[in-house]
Amino acid sequence: MKPLLFMFLFFIGSSCGTTKKLSKNSTVLNGIWVPIKQEMGGKELPILAFEKQKLTINDSVYTVIAESIDKGVIIFTDNKMDIYGREGVNAGKHFTAIYKVENGNLTICYNLAGDSYPEAFETKSKRLLFLSVYKKELVK
């Protein structure tokens, strides 16, 4: 389970050289996000697995800090994301995701296979789906 989580975290933080015109929602997502809940395959992960992680989004560029650092580019289309890894363990990989912002939380459901977008914010019985709920870190 930890290797898959590690792989996921690196994927979020990888970079790509291609960008696309930003959606209006991308600026809402700008900032530093900290996970408050994560699950994979329908099983909630313990807080110790993600308590030191951070996801930073700046327009279409993102960085994930976990056991190491990943960087990448996110292309937003409606409420879908295409995530391209450039640096880190997920360099050269493409992941797909859906996202929503509700009550100040950012929820992202990732398909680690990258072959289609998740249909819902649900990972039960889908071992390659990873769900993370983030809260924006307040600027001090």
PDB file of C-alpha atoms in Angstrom:
ATOM      1  CA  MET A   1       0.000   0.000   0.000  1.00  0.00           C
ATOM      2  CA  LYS A   2       2.810   2.429   0.880  1.00  0.00           C
ATOM      3  CA  PRO A   3       4.562   1.990  -2.503  1.00  0.00           C
ATOM      4  CA  LEU A   4       1.293   2.810  -4.308  1.00  0.00           C
ATOM      5  CA  LEU A   5       0.764   5.863  -2.114  1.00  0.00           C
ATOM      6  CA  PHE A   6       4.343   6.935  -2.725  1.00  0.00           C
ATOM      7  CA  MET A   7       3.860   6.459  -6.474  1.00  0.00           C
ATOM      8  CA  PHE A   8       0.680   8.514  -6.376  1.00  0.00           C
ATOM      9  CA  LEU A   9       2.307  11.339  -4.485  1.00  0.00           C
ATOM     10  CA  PHE A  10       5.133  11.496  -6.936  1.00  0.00           C
ATOM     11  CA  PHE A  11       2.744  11.534  -9.833  1.00  0.00           C
ATOM     12  CA  ILE A  12       0.985  14.597  -8.498  1.00  0.00           C
ATOM     13  CA  GLY A  13       4.217  16.468  -8.332  1.00  0.00           C
ATOM     14  CA  SER A  14       5.821  15.746 -11.713  1.00  0.00           C
ATOM     15  CA  SER A  15       6.312  18.233 -14.593  1.00  0.00           C
ATOM     16  CA  CYS A  16       5.517  18.329 -18.293  1.00  0.00           C
ATOM     17  CA  GLY A  17       6.580  20.736 -20.993  1.00  0.00           C
ATOM     18  CA  THR A  18       3.136  21.152 -22.539  1.00  0.00           C
ATOM     19  CA  THR A  19       0.505  23.507 -21.208  1.00  0.00           C
ATOM     20  CA  LYS A  20      -2.974  24.461 -22.293  1.00  0.00           C
ATOM     21  CA  LYS A  21      -5.005  27.599 -21.752  1.00  0.00           C
ATOM     22  CA  LEU A  22      -6.023  27.672 -18.102  1.00  0.00           C
ATOM     23  CA  SER A  23      -9.611  27.246 -17.077  1.00  0.00           C
ATOM     24  CA  LYS A  24     -11.297  29.752 -14.792  1.00  0.00           C
ATOM     25  CA  ASN A  25     -11.225  27.134 -12.027  1.00  0.00           C
ATOM     26  CA  SER A  26      -7.446  26.762 -12.101  1.00  0.00           C
ATOM     27  CA  THR A  27      -6.900  30.064 -10.280  1.00  0.00           C
ATOM     28  CA  VAL A  28      -9.301  28.966  -7.521  1.00  0.00           C
ATOM     29  CA  LEU A  29      -7.025  25.981  -7.005  1.00  0.00           C
ATOM     30  CA  ASN A  30      -3.849  28.050  -6.673  1.00  0.00           C
ATOM     31  CA  GLY A  31      -2.217  27.682  -3.278  1.00  0.00           C
ATOM     32  CA  ILE A  32      -0.881  25.085  -0.889  1.00  0.00           C
ATOM     33  CA  TRP A  33      -3.198  22.196  -0.075  1.00  0.00           C
ATOM     34  CA  VAL A  34      -2.785  19.682   2.740  1.00  0.00           C
ATOM     35  CA  PRO A  35      -4.589  16.331   2.708  1.00  0.00           C
ATOM     36  CA  ILE A  36      -7.173  15.708   5.402  1.00  0.00           C
ATOM     37  CA  LYS A  37      -8.398  12.353   4.065  1.00  0.00           C
ATOM     38  CA  GLN A  38      -7.105   9.806   1.575  1.00  0.00           C
ATOM     39  CA  GLU A  39      -8.375   6.456   0.383  1.00  0.00           C
ATOM     40  CA  MET A  40      -7.431   3.857  -2.156  1.00  0.00           C
ATOM     41  CA  GLY A  41      -9.443   0.869  -3.284  1.00  0.00           C
ATOM     42  CA  GLY A  42     -12.225   1.831  -0.860  1.00  0.00           C
ATOM     43  CA  LYS A  43      -9.917   1.760   2.159  1.00  0.00           C
ATOM     44  CA  GLU A  44      -9.175   4.922   4.107  1.00  0.00           C
ATOM     45  CA  LEU A  45      -5.475   5.524   4.705  1.00  0.00           C
ATOM     46  CA  PRO A  46      -4.209   6.360   8.197  1.00  0.00           C
ATOM     47  CA  ILE A  47      -3.342  10.007   8.857  1.00  0.00           C
ATOM     48  CA  LEU A  48       0.282   9.027   9.506  1.00  0.00           C
ATOM     49  CA  ALA A  49       0.544   8.054   5.822  1.00  0.00           C
ATOM     50  CA  PHE A  50      -0.092  11.609   4.608  1.00  0.00           C
ATOM     51  CA  GLU A  51       0.245  14.038   7.521  1.00  0.00           C
ATOM     52  CA  LYS A  52       3.416  15.670   6.127  1.00  0.00           C
ATOM     53  CA  GLN A  53       2.301  15.870   2.499  1.00  0.00           C
ATOM     54  CA  LYS A  54       1.570  19.081   0.610  1.00  0.00           C
ATOM     55  CA  LEU A  55       0.229  19.787  -2.848  1.00  0.00           C
ATOM     56  CA  THR A  56       1.051  23.186  -4.322  1.00  0.00           C
ATOM     57  CA  ILE A  57      -0.827  24.378  -7.402  1.00  0.00           C
ATOM     58  CA  ASN A  58       0.220  27.497  -9.303  1.00  0.00           C
ATOM     59  CA  ASP A  59      -1.937  27.811 -12.424  1.00  0.00           C
ATOM     60  CA  SER A  60      -1.033  24.669 -14.406  1.00  0.00           C
ATOM     61  CA  VAL A  61       2.125  23.751 -12.476  1.00  0.00           C
ATOM     62  CA  TYR A  62       2.084  21.608  -9.369  1.00  0.00           C
ATOM     63  CA  THR A  63       4.498  20.252  -6.800  1.00  0.00           C
ATOM     64  CA  VAL A  64       3.910  17.449  -4.336  1.00  0.00           C
ATOM     65  CA  ILE A  65       6.035  17.126  -1.257  1.00  0.00           C
ATOM     66  CA  ALA A  66       5.902  13.696   0.354  1.00  0.00           C
ATOM     67  CA  GLU A  67       8.785  11.272   0.902  1.00  0.00           C
ATOM     68  CA  SER A  68      10.399  13.211  -1.942  1.00  0.00           C
ATOM     69  CA  ILE A  69       9.365  15.929  -4.392  1.00  0.00           C
ATOM     70  CA  ASP A  70       7.464  15.538  -7.652  1.00  0.00           C
ATOM     71  CA  LYS A  71       6.671  18.285 -10.122  1.00  0.00           C
ATOM     72  CA  GLY A  72       4.376  18.449 -13.095  1.00  0.00           C
ATOM     73  CA  VAL A  73       1.724  20.114 -15.161  1.00  0.00           C
ATOM     74  CA  ILE A  74      -2.039  19.854 -14.807  1.00  0.00           C
ATOM     75  CA  ILE A  75      -4.323  20.556 -17.726  1.00  0.00           C
ATOM     76  CA  PHE A  76      -7.839  21.456 -16.616  1.00  0.00           C
ATOM     77  CA  THR A  77     -10.890  20.715 -18.741  1.00  0.00           C
ATOM     78  CA  ASP A  78     -14.244  21.263 -17.047  1.00  0.00           C
ATOM     79  CA  ASN A  79     -13.886  19.353 -13.764  1.00  0.00           C
ATOM     80  CA  LYS A  80     -11.308  16.959 -15.140  1.00  0.00           C
ATOM     81  CA  MET A  81      -7.528  16.976 -14.882  1.00  0.00           C
ATOM     82  CA  ASP A  82      -4.803  15.526 -17.026  1.00  0.00           C
ATOM     83  CA  ILE A  83      -1.658  15.277 -14.943  1.00  0.00           C
ATOM     84  CA  TYR A  84       1.722  14.895 -16.603  1.00  0.00           C
ATOM     85  CA  GLY A  85       4.807  13.924 -14.614  1.00  0.00           C
ATOM     86  CA  ARG A  86       8.138  15.524 -15.432  1.00  0.00           C
ATOM     87  CA  GLU A  87      10.347  15.258 -12.342  1.00  0.00           C
ATOM     88  CA  GLY A  88      10.375  12.601  -9.666  1.00  0.00           C
ATOM     89  CA  VAL A  89       9.312   8.980  -9.627  1.00  0.00           C
ATOM     90  CA  ASN A  90       6.386   9.671 -11.991  1.00  0.00           C
ATOM     91  CA  ALA A  91       8.403  11.454 -14.667  1.00  0.00           C
ATOM     92  CA  GLY A  92       6.947  10.659 -18.086  1.00  0.00           C
ATOM     93  CA  LYS A  93       3.644   9.354 -16.700  1.00  0.00           C
ATOM     94  CA  HIS A  94       0.127  10.594 -17.427  1.00  0.00           C
ATOM     95  CA  PHE A  95      -2.683  10.350 -14.885  1.00  0.00           C
ATOM     96  CA  THR A  96      -6.328  11.362 -15.195  1.00  0.00           C
ATOM     97  CA  ALA A  97      -8.547  12.726 -12.442  1.00  0.00           C
ATOM     98  CA  ILE A  98     -11.793  14.458 -11.606  1.00  0.00           C
ATOM     99  CA  TYR A  99     -12.029  17.215  -9.030  1.00  0.00           C
ATOM    100  CA  LYS A 100     -14.442  19.430  -7.144  1.00  0.00           C
ATOM    101  CA  VAL A 101     -14.202  22.305  -4.681  1.00  0.00           C
ATOM    102  CA  GLU A 102     -16.834  22.309  -1.942  1.00  0.00           C
ATOM    103  CA  ASN A 103     -16.911  24.004   1.460  1.00  0.00           C
ATOM    104  CA  GLY A 104     -13.299  25.102   1.071  1.00  0.00           C
ATOM    105  CA  ASN A 105     -12.074  21.563   0.380  1.00  0.00           C
ATOM    106  CA  LEU A 106     -10.538  20.279  -2.829  1.00  0.00           C
ATOM    107  CA  THR A 107     -11.453  16.662  -3.603  1.00  0.00           C
ATOM    108  CA  ILE A 108      -9.523  14.859  -6.324  1.00  0.00           C
ATOM    109  CA  CYS A 109     -10.158  11.311  -7.491  1.00  0.00           C
ATOM    110  CA  TYR A 110      -7.176  10.061  -9.499  1.00  0.00           C
ATOM    111  CA  ASN A 111      -7.022   7.154 -11.917  1.00  0.00           C
ATOM    112  CA  LEU A 112      -3.451   5.913 -11.511  1.00  0.00           C
ATOM    113  CA  ALA A 113      -3.782   3.874 -14.716  1.00  0.00           C
ATOM    114  CA  GLY A 114      -4.446   7.114 -16.619  1.00  0.00           C
ATOM    115  CA  ASP A 115      -6.586   5.350 -19.211  1.00  0.00           C
ATOM    116  CA  SER A 116      -9.910   7.047 -18.374  1.00  0.00           C
ATOM    117  CA  TYR A 117     -11.414   9.557 -15.971  1.00  0.00           C
ATOM    118  CA  PRO A 118     -13.028   8.272 -12.797  1.00  0.00           C
ATOM    119  CA  GLU A 119     -16.805   8.370 -13.024  1.00  0.00           C
ATOM    120  CA  ALA A 120     -17.378   9.359  -9.385  1.00  0.00           C
ATOM    121  CA  PHE A 121     -15.538  10.310  -6.208  1.00  0.00           C
ATOM    122  CA  GLU A 122     -15.536   6.667  -5.132  1.00  0.00           C
ATOM    123  CA  THR A 123     -12.688   4.151  -4.952  1.00  0.00           C
ATOM    124  CA  LYS A 124     -14.492   1.067  -3.625  1.00  0.00           C
ATOM    125  CA  SER A 125     -13.528  -2.055  -5.593  1.00  0.00           C
ATOM    126  CA  LYS A 126     -11.325   0.029  -7.901  1.00  0.00           C
ATOM    127  CA  ARG A 127      -7.763  -0.586  -6.803  1.00  0.00           C
ATOM    128  CA  LEU A 128      -6.175   1.978  -9.156  1.00  0.00           C
ATOM    129  CA  LEU A 129      -8.359   4.871  -8.022  1.00  0.00           C
ATOM    130  CA  PHE A 130      -6.960   7.163  -5.356  1.00  0.00           C
ATOM    131  CA  LEU A 131      -9.056   9.793  -3.585  1.00  0.00           C
ATOM    132  CA  SER A 132      -7.645  12.714  -1.671  1.00  0.00           C
ATOM    133  CA  VAL A 133      -9.497  15.498   0.129  1.00  0.00           C
ATOM    134  CA  TYR A 134      -7.410  18.621   0.709  1.00  0.00           C
ATOM    135  CA  LYS A 135      -7.835  21.753   2.787  1.00  0.00           C
ATOM    136  CA  LYS A 136      -6.104  24.960   1.709  1.00  0.00           C
ATOM    137  CA  GLU A 137      -3.251  25.934   3.982  1.00  0.00           C
ATOM    138  CA  LEU A 138      -3.700  29.404   5.419  1.00  0.00           C
ATOM    139  CA  VAL A 139      -0.961  31.875   4.591  1.00  0.00           C
ATOM    140  CA  LYS A 140       0.810  32.980   7.752  1.00  0.00           C
TER     141      LYS A 140
END
